[in-house]
mmCIF file of C-alpha atoms in Angstrom:
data_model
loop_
_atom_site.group_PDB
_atom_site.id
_atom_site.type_symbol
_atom_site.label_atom_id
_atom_site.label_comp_id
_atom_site.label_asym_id
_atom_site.label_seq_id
_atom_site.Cartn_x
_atom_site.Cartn_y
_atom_site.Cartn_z
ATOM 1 C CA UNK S 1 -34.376 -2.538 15.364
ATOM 2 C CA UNK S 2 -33.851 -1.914 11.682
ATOM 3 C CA UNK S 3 -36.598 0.042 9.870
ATOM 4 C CA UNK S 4 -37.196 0.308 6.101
ATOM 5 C CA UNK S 5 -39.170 3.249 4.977
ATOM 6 C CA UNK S 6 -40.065 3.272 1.334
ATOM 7 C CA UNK S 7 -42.197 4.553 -1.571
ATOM 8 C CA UNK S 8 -44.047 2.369 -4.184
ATOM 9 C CA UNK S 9 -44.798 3.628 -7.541
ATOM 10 C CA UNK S 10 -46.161 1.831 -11.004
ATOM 11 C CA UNK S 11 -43.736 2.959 -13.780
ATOM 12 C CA UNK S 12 -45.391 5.073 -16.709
ATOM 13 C CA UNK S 13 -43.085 4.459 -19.358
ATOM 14 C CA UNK S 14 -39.546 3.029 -20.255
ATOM 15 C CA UNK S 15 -37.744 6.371 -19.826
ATOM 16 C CA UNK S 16 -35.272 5.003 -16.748
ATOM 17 C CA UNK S 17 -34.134 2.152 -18.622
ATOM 18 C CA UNK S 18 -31.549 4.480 -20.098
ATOM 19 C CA UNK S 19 -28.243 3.508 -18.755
ATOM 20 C CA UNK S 20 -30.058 0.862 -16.213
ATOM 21 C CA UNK S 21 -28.365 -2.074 -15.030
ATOM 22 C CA UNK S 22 -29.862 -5.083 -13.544
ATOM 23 C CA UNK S 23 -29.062 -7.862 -11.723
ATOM 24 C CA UNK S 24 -31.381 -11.202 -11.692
ATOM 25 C CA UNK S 25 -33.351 -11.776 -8.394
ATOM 26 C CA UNK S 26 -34.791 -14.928 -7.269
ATOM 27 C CA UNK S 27 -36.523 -14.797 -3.794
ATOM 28 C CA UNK S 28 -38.987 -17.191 -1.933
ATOM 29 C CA UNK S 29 -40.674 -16.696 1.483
ATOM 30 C CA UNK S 30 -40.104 -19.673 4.500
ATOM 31 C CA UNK S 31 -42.944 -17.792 6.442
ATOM 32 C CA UNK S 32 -45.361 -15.108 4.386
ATOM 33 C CA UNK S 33 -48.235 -13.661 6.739
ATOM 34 C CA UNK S 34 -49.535 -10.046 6.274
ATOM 35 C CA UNK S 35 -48.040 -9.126 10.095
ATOM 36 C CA UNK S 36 -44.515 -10.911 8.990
ATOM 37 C CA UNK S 37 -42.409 -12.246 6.396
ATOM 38 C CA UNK S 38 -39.145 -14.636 6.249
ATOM 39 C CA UNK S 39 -37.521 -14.412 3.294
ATOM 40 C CA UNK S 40 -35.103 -15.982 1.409
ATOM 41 C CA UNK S 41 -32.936 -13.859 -2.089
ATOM 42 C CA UNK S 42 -30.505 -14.444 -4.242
ATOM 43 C CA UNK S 43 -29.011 -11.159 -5.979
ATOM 44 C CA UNK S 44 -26.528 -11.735 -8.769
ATOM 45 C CA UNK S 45 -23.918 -14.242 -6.522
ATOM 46 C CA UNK S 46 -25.532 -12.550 -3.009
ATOM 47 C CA UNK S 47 -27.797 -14.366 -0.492
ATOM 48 C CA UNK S 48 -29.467 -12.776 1.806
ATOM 49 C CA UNK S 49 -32.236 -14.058 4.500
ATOM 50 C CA UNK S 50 -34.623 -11.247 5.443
ATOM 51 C CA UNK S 51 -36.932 -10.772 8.400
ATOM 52 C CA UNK S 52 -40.103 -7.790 7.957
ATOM 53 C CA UNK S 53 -42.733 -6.857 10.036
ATOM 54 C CA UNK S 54 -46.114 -5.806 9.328
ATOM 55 C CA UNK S 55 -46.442 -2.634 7.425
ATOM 56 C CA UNK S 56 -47.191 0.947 9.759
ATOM 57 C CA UNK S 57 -47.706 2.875 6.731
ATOM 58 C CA UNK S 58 -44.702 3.037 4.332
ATOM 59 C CA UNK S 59 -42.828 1.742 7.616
ATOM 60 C CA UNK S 60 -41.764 -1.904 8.763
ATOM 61 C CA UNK S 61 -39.082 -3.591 11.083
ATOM 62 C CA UNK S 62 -36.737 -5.012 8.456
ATOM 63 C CA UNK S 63 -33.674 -7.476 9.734
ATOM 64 C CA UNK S 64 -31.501 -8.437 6.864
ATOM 65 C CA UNK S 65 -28.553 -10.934 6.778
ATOM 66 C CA UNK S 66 -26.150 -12.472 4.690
ATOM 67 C CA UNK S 67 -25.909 -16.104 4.431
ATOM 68 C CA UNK S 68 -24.277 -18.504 2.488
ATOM 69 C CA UNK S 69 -25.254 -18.650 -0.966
ATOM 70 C CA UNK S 70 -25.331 -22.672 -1.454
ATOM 71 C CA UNK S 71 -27.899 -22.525 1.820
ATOM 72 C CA UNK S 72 -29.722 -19.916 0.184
ATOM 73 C CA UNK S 73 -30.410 -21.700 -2.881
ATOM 74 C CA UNK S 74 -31.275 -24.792 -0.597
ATOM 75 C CA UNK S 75 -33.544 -23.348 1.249
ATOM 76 C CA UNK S 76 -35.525 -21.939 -2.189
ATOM 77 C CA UNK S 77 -35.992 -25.246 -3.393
ATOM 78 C CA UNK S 78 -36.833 -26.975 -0.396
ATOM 79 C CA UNK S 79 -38.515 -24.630 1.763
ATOM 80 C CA UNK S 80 -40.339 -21.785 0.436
ATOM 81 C CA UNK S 81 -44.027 -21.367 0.509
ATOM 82 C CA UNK S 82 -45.785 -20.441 -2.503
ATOM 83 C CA UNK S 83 -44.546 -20.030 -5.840
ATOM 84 C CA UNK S 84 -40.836 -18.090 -6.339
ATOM 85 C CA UNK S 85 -40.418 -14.225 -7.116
ATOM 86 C CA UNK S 86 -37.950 -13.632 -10.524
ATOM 87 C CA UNK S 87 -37.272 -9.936 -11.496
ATOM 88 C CA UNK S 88 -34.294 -7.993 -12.736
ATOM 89 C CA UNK S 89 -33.891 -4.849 -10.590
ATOM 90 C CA UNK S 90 -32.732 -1.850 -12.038
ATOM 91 C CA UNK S 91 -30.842 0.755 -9.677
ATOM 92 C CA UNK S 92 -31.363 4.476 -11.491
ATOM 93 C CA UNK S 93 -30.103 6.938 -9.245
ATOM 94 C CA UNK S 94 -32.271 10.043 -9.604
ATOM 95 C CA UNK S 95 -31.999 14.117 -7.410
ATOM 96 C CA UNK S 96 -29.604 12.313 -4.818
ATOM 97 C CA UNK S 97 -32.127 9.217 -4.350
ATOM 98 C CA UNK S 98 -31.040 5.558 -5.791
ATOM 99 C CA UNK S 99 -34.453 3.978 -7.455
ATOM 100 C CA UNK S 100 -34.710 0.968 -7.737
ATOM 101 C CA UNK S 101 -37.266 -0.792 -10.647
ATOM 102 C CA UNK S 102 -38.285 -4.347 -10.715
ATOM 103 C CA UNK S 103 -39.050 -5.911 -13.628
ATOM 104 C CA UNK S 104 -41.040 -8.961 -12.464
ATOM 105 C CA UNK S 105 -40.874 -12.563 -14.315
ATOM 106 C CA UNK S 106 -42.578 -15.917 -14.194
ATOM 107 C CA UNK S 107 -45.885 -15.589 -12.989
ATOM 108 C CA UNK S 108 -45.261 -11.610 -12.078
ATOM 109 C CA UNK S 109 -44.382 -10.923 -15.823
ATOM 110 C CA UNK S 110 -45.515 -7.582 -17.214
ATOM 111 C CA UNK S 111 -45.489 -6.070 -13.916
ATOM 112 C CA UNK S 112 -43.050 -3.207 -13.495
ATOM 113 C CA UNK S 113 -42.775 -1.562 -10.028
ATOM 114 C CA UNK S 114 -40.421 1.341 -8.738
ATOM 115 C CA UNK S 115 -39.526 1.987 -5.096
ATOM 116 C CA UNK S 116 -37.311 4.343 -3.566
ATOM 117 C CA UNK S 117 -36.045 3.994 0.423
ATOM 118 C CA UNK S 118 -36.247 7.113 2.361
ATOM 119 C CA UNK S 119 -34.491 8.033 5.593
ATOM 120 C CA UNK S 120 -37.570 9.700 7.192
ATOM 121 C CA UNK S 121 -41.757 9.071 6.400
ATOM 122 C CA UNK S 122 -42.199 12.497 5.499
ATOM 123 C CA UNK S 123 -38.792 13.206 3.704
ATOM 124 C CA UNK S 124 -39.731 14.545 0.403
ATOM 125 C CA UNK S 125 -38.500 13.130 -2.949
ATOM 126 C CA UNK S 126 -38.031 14.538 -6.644
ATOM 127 C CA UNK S 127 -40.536 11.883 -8.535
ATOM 128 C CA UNK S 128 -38.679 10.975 -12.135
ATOM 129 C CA UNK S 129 -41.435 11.950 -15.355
ATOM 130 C CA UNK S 130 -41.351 8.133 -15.976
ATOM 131 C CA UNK S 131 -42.804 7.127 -12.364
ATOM 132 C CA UNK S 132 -46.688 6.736 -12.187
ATOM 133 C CA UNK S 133 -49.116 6.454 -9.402
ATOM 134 C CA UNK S 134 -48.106 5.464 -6.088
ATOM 135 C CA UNK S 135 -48.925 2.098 -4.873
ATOM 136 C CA UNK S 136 -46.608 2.366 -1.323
ATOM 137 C CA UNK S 137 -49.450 1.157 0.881
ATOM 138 C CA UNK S 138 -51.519 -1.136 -1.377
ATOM 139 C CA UNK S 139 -50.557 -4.568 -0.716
ATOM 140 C CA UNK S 140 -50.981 -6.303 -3.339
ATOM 141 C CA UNK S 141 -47.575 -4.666 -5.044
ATOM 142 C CA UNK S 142 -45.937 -6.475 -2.007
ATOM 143 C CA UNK S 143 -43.633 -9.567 -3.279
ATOM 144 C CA UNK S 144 -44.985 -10.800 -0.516
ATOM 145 C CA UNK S 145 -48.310 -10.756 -1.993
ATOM 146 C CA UNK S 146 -47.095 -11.455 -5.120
ATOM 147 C CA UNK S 147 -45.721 -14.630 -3.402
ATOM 148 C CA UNK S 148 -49.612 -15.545 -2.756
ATOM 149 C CA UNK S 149 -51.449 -13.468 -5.703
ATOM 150 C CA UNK S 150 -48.646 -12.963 -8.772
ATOM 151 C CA UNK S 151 -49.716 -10.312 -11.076
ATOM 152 C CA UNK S 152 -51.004 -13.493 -13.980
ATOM 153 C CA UNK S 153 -53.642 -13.585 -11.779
ATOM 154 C CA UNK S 154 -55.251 -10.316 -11.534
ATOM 155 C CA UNK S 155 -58.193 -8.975 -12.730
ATOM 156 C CA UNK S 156 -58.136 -5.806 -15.285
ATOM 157 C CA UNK S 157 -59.476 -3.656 -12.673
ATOM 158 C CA UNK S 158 -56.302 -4.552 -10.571
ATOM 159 C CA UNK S 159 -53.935 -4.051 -13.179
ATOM 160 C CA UNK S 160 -55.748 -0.965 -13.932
ATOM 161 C CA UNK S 161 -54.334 0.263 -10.215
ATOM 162 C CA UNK S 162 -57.707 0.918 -9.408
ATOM 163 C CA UNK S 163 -57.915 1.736 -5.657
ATOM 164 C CA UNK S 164 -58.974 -1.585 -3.806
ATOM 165 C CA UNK S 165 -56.098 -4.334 -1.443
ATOM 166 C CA UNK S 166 -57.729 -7.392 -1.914
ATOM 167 C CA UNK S 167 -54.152 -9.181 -1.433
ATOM 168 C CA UNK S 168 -53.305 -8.845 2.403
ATOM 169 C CA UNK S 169 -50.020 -7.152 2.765
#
């Protein structure tokens, strides 16, 4: 079973855009529950259909696969629940770790999340200056949730990152 192990952080300031490139994203979910996902992505001229479990803490079963990119597109605009995800991500690599910064669109715009994939939950990592408080376990920083709850919606308090999941994960 594959497992993706990751950290969450808000982004203070536009410090990593130096020397960033990013490729457009466009993602949709065929099943979006907070104990399981099923989605669909398109990455620059990549599909990819993805399979997640329910979160353990900054750990979840993730099955990823390549699929054909004319299905991929099919399947966003015939099958997805809930409205579509749109971001460039940024890869900044950073003390031997490869960042990677989403820049959300659409309904998500203004939002600006960084994550970084670690091999272990308690590996340690060098945080950049421009990364801000860590979201990794509040769900509602989860496409998935931003799938359901996109960032237009919020309340001040929740862009605030003021402690509180009202979004299931």
């Amino acid at each position: 079973m594959g497992t993706e192990i990751e950290r969450k952080f808000l982004v203070r300031n536009d410090a990593w855009r130096e020397g960033a490139q990013g490729t457009a994203y466009r993602q949709g979910y065929l099943c979006n529950e907070p104990t399981h996902s099923v989605r669909v992505r398109l990455a620059g001229d990549i599909a990819r259909l993805t399979v997640k479990g329910g979160n353990q803490g900054i750990a979840r079963a993730e099955f990823e696969y390549e699929i054909p990119f004319e299905d991929a597109r099919q399947l966003l605009e015939n099958f997805t629940v809930g409205p579509l995800i749109e971001k460039v991500r940024y890869r900044v690599e950073h003390s031997g770790h490869v960042w990677e910064i989403d820049e959300f669109l659409g309904d998500n715009a203004g939002l600006i999340v960084a994550e970084v994939e670690i091999a272990a939950v308690n590996e340690t990592v060098d945080l950049p200056a421009w990364v801000g408080q860590e979201v990794s376990e509040t769900g509602r920083y989860f496409n998935a949730s931003l799938s359901r709850y996109p960032y237009s919606q919020w309340s001040e308090e929740e862009r605030s990152g003021e402690p509180g999941d009202e979004a299931a994960r």
